[in-house]
Amino acid sequence: MTWQSMQRHWLIRYFFYSFLSSYFVPNVRHRFRLLSAGSVLSVLVWIIASLGFGYYVQNFASFNVMYGSIGAVIVLLLYIYLLVAVLLFGAEVNAVIELHEPRIRYQALS
């Protein structure tokens, strides 16, 4: 298994998880769409944020010098925080798009 194929698998998984969370987590009935704008935007922002974070960790951050072995845990938690923020951004984009669609009325699930 090559590195490019592993990256594609992670990309597909993240898109799938982003789609599932934006469809099933809100307590609202809405129309099923496989490609939602929030999921696609979330994956694109995730790729850019991951590249930027990787560049930051390689060139600027010196967590191992300052914190020792717990520096890896700090970096991991910071990366998870970044991913969750990107996922919430995509969900917010989906919510705004659905809010401004005039032809469909959404009902809360009970």
mmCIF file with all atom_site columns, C-alpha atoms in Angstrom:
data_model
loop_
_atom_site.group_PDB
_atom_site.id
_atom_site.type_symbol
_atom_site.label_atom_id
_atom_site.label_alt_id
_atom_site.label_comp_id
_atom_site.label_asym_id
_atom_site.label_entity_id
_atom_site.label_seq_id
_atom_site.pdbx_PDB_ins_code
_atom_site.Cartn_x
_atom_site.Cartn_y
_atom_site.Cartn_z
_atom_site.occupancy
_atom_site.B_iso_or_equiv
_atom_site.pdbx_formal_charge
_atom_site.auth_seq_id
_atom_site.auth_comp_id
_atom_site.auth_asym_id
_atom_site.auth_atom_id
_atom_site.pdbx_PDB_model_num
ATOM 1   C CA . MET A 1 1   ? 0.000   0.000  0.000  1.00 0.00 ? 1   MET A CA 1
ATOM 2   C CA . THR A 1 2   ? 1.546   3.298  -1.066 1.00 0.00 ? 2   THR A CA 1
ATOM 3   C CA . TRP A 1 3   ? 1.425   6.621  0.717  1.00 0.00 ? 3   TRP A CA 1
ATOM 4   C CA . GLN A 1 4   ? -0.844  8.197  -1.931 1.00 0.00 ? 4   GLN A CA 1
ATOM 5   C CA . SER A 1 5   ? -3.425  5.432  -1.623 1.00 0.00 ? 5   SER A CA 1
ATOM 6   C CA . MET A 1 6   ? -3.385  5.787  2.168  1.00 0.00 ? 6   MET A CA 1
ATOM 7   C CA . GLN A 1 7   ? -3.994  9.513  1.807  1.00 0.00 ? 7   GLN A CA 1
ATOM 8   C CA . ARG A 1 8   ? -6.935  8.862  -0.502 1.00 0.00 ? 8   ARG A CA 1
ATOM 9   C CA . HIS A 1 9   ? -8.435  6.432  2.008  1.00 0.00 ? 9   HIS A CA 1
ATOM 10  C CA . TRP A 1 10  ? -8.191  9.047  4.761  1.00 0.00 ? 10  TRP A CA 1
ATOM 11  C CA . LEU A 1 11  ? -9.707  11.650 2.484  1.00 0.00 ? 11  LEU A CA 1
ATOM 12  C CA . ILE A 1 12  ? -12.642 9.397  1.626  1.00 0.00 ? 12  ILE A CA 1
ATOM 13  C CA . ARG A 1 13  ? -13.136 8.467  5.280  1.00 0.00 ? 13  ARG A CA 1
ATOM 14  C CA . TYR A 1 14  ? -13.094 12.061 6.426  1.00 0.00 ? 14  TYR A CA 1
ATOM 15  C CA . PHE A 1 15  ? -15.602 13.046 3.743  1.00 0.00 ? 15  PHE A CA 1
ATOM 16  C CA . PHE A 1 16  ? -17.816 10.113 4.746  1.00 0.00 ? 16  PHE A CA 1
ATOM 17  C CA . TYR A 1 17  ? -17.656 11.024 8.450  1.00 0.00 ? 17  TYR A CA 1
ATOM 18  C CA . SER A 1 18  ? -18.276 14.665 7.630  1.00 0.00 ? 18  SER A CA 1
ATOM 19  C CA . PHE A 1 19  ? -21.319 13.713 5.578  1.00 0.00 ? 19  PHE A CA 1
ATOM 20  C CA . LEU A 1 20  ? -22.672 11.377 8.272  1.00 0.00 ? 20  LEU A CA 1
ATOM 21  C CA . SER A 1 21  ? -22.258 13.955 11.009 1.00 0.00 ? 21  SER A CA 1
ATOM 22  C CA . SER A 1 22  ? -23.898 16.694 8.965  1.00 0.00 ? 22  SER A CA 1
ATOM 23  C CA . TYR A 1 23  ? -26.845 14.449 8.062  1.00 0.00 ? 23  TYR A CA 1
ATOM 24  C CA . PHE A 1 24  ? -27.585 12.481 11.225 1.00 0.00 ? 24  PHE A CA 1
ATOM 25  C CA . VAL A 1 25  ? -26.442 14.736 14.081 1.00 0.00 ? 25  VAL A CA 1
ATOM 26  C CA . PRO A 1 26  ? -28.892 17.670 13.699 1.00 0.00 ? 26  PRO A CA 1
ATOM 27  C CA . ASN A 1 27  ? -32.303 17.105 15.222 1.00 0.00 ? 27  ASN A CA 1
ATOM 28  C CA . VAL A 1 28  ? -34.022 18.096 11.966 1.00 0.00 ? 28  VAL A CA 1
ATOM 29  C CA . ARG A 1 29  ? -35.489 16.196 9.043  1.00 0.00 ? 29  ARG A CA 1
ATOM 30  C CA . HIS A 1 30  ? -33.940 17.347 5.845  1.00 0.00 ? 30  HIS A CA 1
ATOM 31  C CA . ARG A 1 31  ? -33.467 16.261 2.284  1.00 0.00 ? 31  ARG A CA 1
ATOM 32  C CA . PHE A 1 32  ? -30.829 13.595 1.580  1.00 0.00 ? 32  PHE A CA 1
ATOM 33  C CA . ARG A 1 33  ? -27.865 14.852 -0.449 1.00 0.00 ? 33  ARG A CA 1
ATOM 34  C CA . LEU A 1 34  ? -24.722 12.825 -0.962 1.00 0.00 ? 34  LEU A CA 1
ATOM 35  C CA . LEU A 1 35  ? -22.562 15.837 -1.782 1.00 0.00 ? 35  LEU A CA 1
ATOM 36  C CA . SER A 1 36  ? -23.436 18.623 0.573  1.00 0.00 ? 36  SER A CA 1
ATOM 37  C CA . ALA A 1 37  ? -21.588 21.913 0.267  1.00 0.00 ? 37  ALA A CA 1
ATOM 38  C CA . GLY A 1 38  ? -20.531 21.826 3.901  1.00 0.00 ? 38  GLY A CA 1
ATOM 39  C CA . SER A 1 39  ? -18.985 18.368 3.584  1.00 0.00 ? 39  SER A CA 1
ATOM 40  C CA . VAL A 1 40  ? -17.028 19.250 0.467  1.00 0.00 ? 40  VAL A CA 1
ATOM 41  C CA . LEU A 1 41  ? -15.879 22.560 1.931  1.00 0.00 ? 41  LEU A CA 1
ATOM 42  C CA . SER A 1 42  ? -14.985 20.845 5.189  1.00 0.00 ? 42  SER A CA 1
ATOM 43  C CA . VAL A 1 43  ? -12.757 18.328 3.403  1.00 0.00 ? 43  VAL A CA 1
ATOM 44  C CA . LEU A 1 44  ? -11.026 21.045 1.381  1.00 0.00 ? 44  LEU A CA 1
ATOM 45  C CA . VAL A 1 45  ? -10.398 23.203 4.450  1.00 0.00 ? 45  VAL A CA 1
ATOM 46  C CA . TRP A 1 46  ? -9.231  20.089 6.329  1.00 0.00 ? 46  TRP A CA 1
ATOM 47  C CA . ILE A 1 47  ? -6.599  19.390 3.657  1.00 0.00 ? 47  ILE A CA 1
ATOM 48  C CA . ILE A 1 48  ? -5.345  22.983 3.741  1.00 0.00 ? 48  ILE A CA 1
ATOM 49  C CA . ALA A 1 49  ? -5.347  23.068 7.547  1.00 0.00 ? 49  ALA A CA 1
ATOM 50  C CA . SER A 1 50  ? -3.477  19.744 7.746  1.00 0.00 ? 50  SER A CA 1
ATOM 51  C CA . LEU A 1 51  ? -0.807  20.942 5.334  1.00 0.00 ? 51  LEU A CA 1
ATOM 52  C CA . GLY A 1 52  ? -0.427  24.195 7.234  1.00 0.00 ? 52  GLY A CA 1
ATOM 53  C CA . PHE A 1 53  ? -0.317  22.462 10.601 1.00 0.00 ? 53  PHE A CA 1
ATOM 54  C CA . GLY A 1 54  ? 2.276   19.981 9.329  1.00 0.00 ? 54  GLY A CA 1
ATOM 55  C CA . TYR A 1 55  ? 4.428   22.850 8.087  1.00 0.00 ? 55  TYR A CA 1
ATOM 56  C CA . TYR A 1 56  ? 4.088   24.603 11.447 1.00 0.00 ? 56  TYR A CA 1
ATOM 57  C CA . VAL A 1 57  ? 5.031   21.519 13.451 1.00 0.00 ? 57  VAL A CA 1
ATOM 58  C CA . GLN A 1 58  ? 8.044   20.724 11.257 1.00 0.00 ? 58  GLN A CA 1
ATOM 59  C CA . ASN A 1 59  ? 9.490   24.222 11.096 1.00 0.00 ? 59  ASN A CA 1
ATOM 60  C CA . PHE A 1 60  ? 8.382   26.374 14.007 1.00 0.00 ? 60  PHE A CA 1
ATOM 61  C CA . ALA A 1 61  ? 7.182   24.297 16.927 1.00 0.00 ? 61  ALA A CA 1
ATOM 62  C CA . SER A 1 62  ? 9.674   22.767 19.298 1.00 0.00 ? 62  SER A CA 1
ATOM 63  C CA . PHE A 1 63  ? 7.360   20.903 21.621 1.00 0.00 ? 63  PHE A CA 1
ATOM 64  C CA . ASN A 1 64  ? 9.856   18.108 22.348 1.00 0.00 ? 64  ASN A CA 1
ATOM 65  C CA . VAL A 1 65  ? 12.513  20.537 23.542 1.00 0.00 ? 65  VAL A CA 1
ATOM 66  C CA . MET A 1 66  ? 10.144  22.381 25.815 1.00 0.00 ? 66  MET A CA 1
ATOM 67  C CA . TYR A 1 67  ? 7.795   19.697 27.106 1.00 0.00 ? 67  TYR A CA 1
ATOM 68  C CA . GLY A 1 68  ? 9.632   16.448 26.513 1.00 0.00 ? 68  GLY A CA 1
ATOM 69  C CA . SER A 1 69  ? 7.618   13.400 25.513 1.00 0.00 ? 69  SER A CA 1
ATOM 70  C CA . ILE A 1 70  ? 4.316   14.971 26.485 1.00 0.00 ? 70  ILE A CA 1
ATOM 71  C CA . GLY A 1 71  ? 4.836   17.420 23.600 1.00 0.00 ? 71  GLY A CA 1
ATOM 72  C CA . ALA A 1 72  ? 3.519   14.785 21.181 1.00 0.00 ? 72  ALA A CA 1
ATOM 73  C CA . VAL A 1 73  ? 0.284   14.586 23.168 1.00 0.00 ? 73  VAL A CA 1
ATOM 74  C CA . ILE A 1 74  ? -0.037  18.373 23.071 1.00 0.00 ? 74  ILE A CA 1
ATOM 75  C CA . VAL A 1 75  ? 0.458   18.403 19.290 1.00 0.00 ? 75  VAL A CA 1
ATOM 76  C CA . LEU A 1 76  ? -2.078  15.592 18.832 1.00 0.00 ? 76  LEU A CA 1
ATOM 77  C CA . LEU A 1 77  ? -4.704  17.385 20.927 1.00 0.00 ? 77  LEU A CA 1
ATOM 78  C CA . LEU A 1 78  ? -4.098  20.605 19.016 1.00 0.00 ? 78  LEU A CA 1
ATOM 79  C CA . TYR A 1 79  ? -4.552  18.757 15.719 1.00 0.00 ? 79  TYR A CA 1
ATOM 80  C CA . ILE A 1 80  ? -7.782  17.118 16.916 1.00 0.00 ? 80  ILE A CA 1
ATOM 81  C CA . TYR A 1 81  ? -9.047  20.534 18.017 1.00 0.00 ? 81  TYR A CA 1
ATOM 82  C CA . LEU A 1 82  ? -8.279  21.885 14.555 1.00 0.00 ? 82  LEU A CA 1
ATOM 83  C CA . LEU A 1 83  ? -10.131 19.023 12.845 1.00 0.00 ? 83  LEU A CA 1
ATOM 84  C CA . VAL A 1 84  ? -13.213 19.407 15.025 1.00 0.00 ? 84  VAL A CA 1
ATOM 85  C CA . ALA A 1 85  ? -13.301 23.157 14.322 1.00 0.00 ? 85  ALA A CA 1
ATOM 86  C CA . VAL A 1 86  ? -13.184 22.436 10.578 1.00 0.00 ? 86  VAL A CA 1
ATOM 87  C CA . LEU A 1 87  ? -15.960 19.851 10.911 1.00 0.00 ? 87  LEU A CA 1
ATOM 88  C CA . LEU A 1 88  ? -18.157 22.330 12.794 1.00 0.00 ? 88  LEU A CA 1
ATOM 89  C CA . PHE A 1 89  ? -17.474 24.937 10.117 1.00 0.00 ? 89  PHE A CA 1
ATOM 90  C CA . GLY A 1 90  ? -18.777 22.536 7.456  1.00 0.00 ? 90  GLY A CA 1
ATOM 91  C CA . ALA A 1 91  ? -21.861 21.763 9.542  1.00 0.00 ? 91  ALA A CA 1
ATOM 92  C CA . GLU A 1 92  ? -22.510 25.472 9.965  1.00 0.00 ? 92  GLU A CA 1
ATOM 93  C CA . VAL A 1 93  ? -22.293 25.982 6.189  1.00 0.00 ? 93  VAL A CA 1
ATOM 94  C CA . ASN A 1 94  ? -24.869 23.199 5.706  1.00 0.00 ? 94  ASN A CA 1
ATOM 95  C CA . ALA A 1 95  ? -27.171 24.752 8.295  1.00 0.00 ? 95  ALA A CA 1
ATOM 96  C CA . VAL A 1 96  ? -27.029 28.195 6.686  1.00 0.00 ? 96  VAL A CA 1
ATOM 97  C CA . ILE A 1 97  ? -27.702 26.771 3.224  1.00 0.00 ? 97  ILE A CA 1
ATOM 98  C CA . GLU A 1 98  ? -30.692 24.779 4.482  1.00 0.00 ? 98  GLU A CA 1
ATOM 99  C CA . LEU A 1 99  ? -32.011 27.750 6.410  1.00 0.00 ? 99  LEU A CA 1
ATOM 100 C CA . HIS A 1 100 ? -32.167 29.883 3.271  1.00 0.00 ? 100 HIS A CA 1
ATOM 101 C CA . GLU A 1 101 ? -33.888 27.321 1.026  1.00 0.00 ? 101 GLU A CA 1
ATOM 102 C CA . PRO A 1 102 ? -37.421 28.693 0.642  1.00 0.00 ? 102 PRO A CA 1
ATOM 103 C CA . ARG A 1 103 ? -39.174 25.656 -0.836 1.00 0.00 ? 103 ARG A CA 1
ATOM 104 C CA . ILE A 1 104 ? -38.657 23.153 1.970  1.00 0.00 ? 104 ILE A CA 1
ATOM 105 C CA . ARG A 1 105 ? -39.954 23.344 5.499  1.00 0.00 ? 105 ARG A CA 1
ATOM 106 C CA . TYR A 1 106 ? -37.879 21.493 8.060  1.00 0.00 ? 106 TYR A CA 1
ATOM 107 C CA . GLN A 1 107 ? -39.459 19.864 11.066 1.00 0.00 ? 107 GLN A CA 1
ATOM 108 C CA . ALA A 1 108 ? -37.769 18.939 14.290 1.00 0.00 ? 108 ALA A CA 1
ATOM 109 C CA . LEU A 1 109 ? -37.640 15.251 15.075 1.00 0.00 ? 109 LEU A CA 1
ATOM 110 C CA . SER A 1 110 ? -39.433 14.189 18.212 1.00 0.00 ? 110 SER A CA 1
#
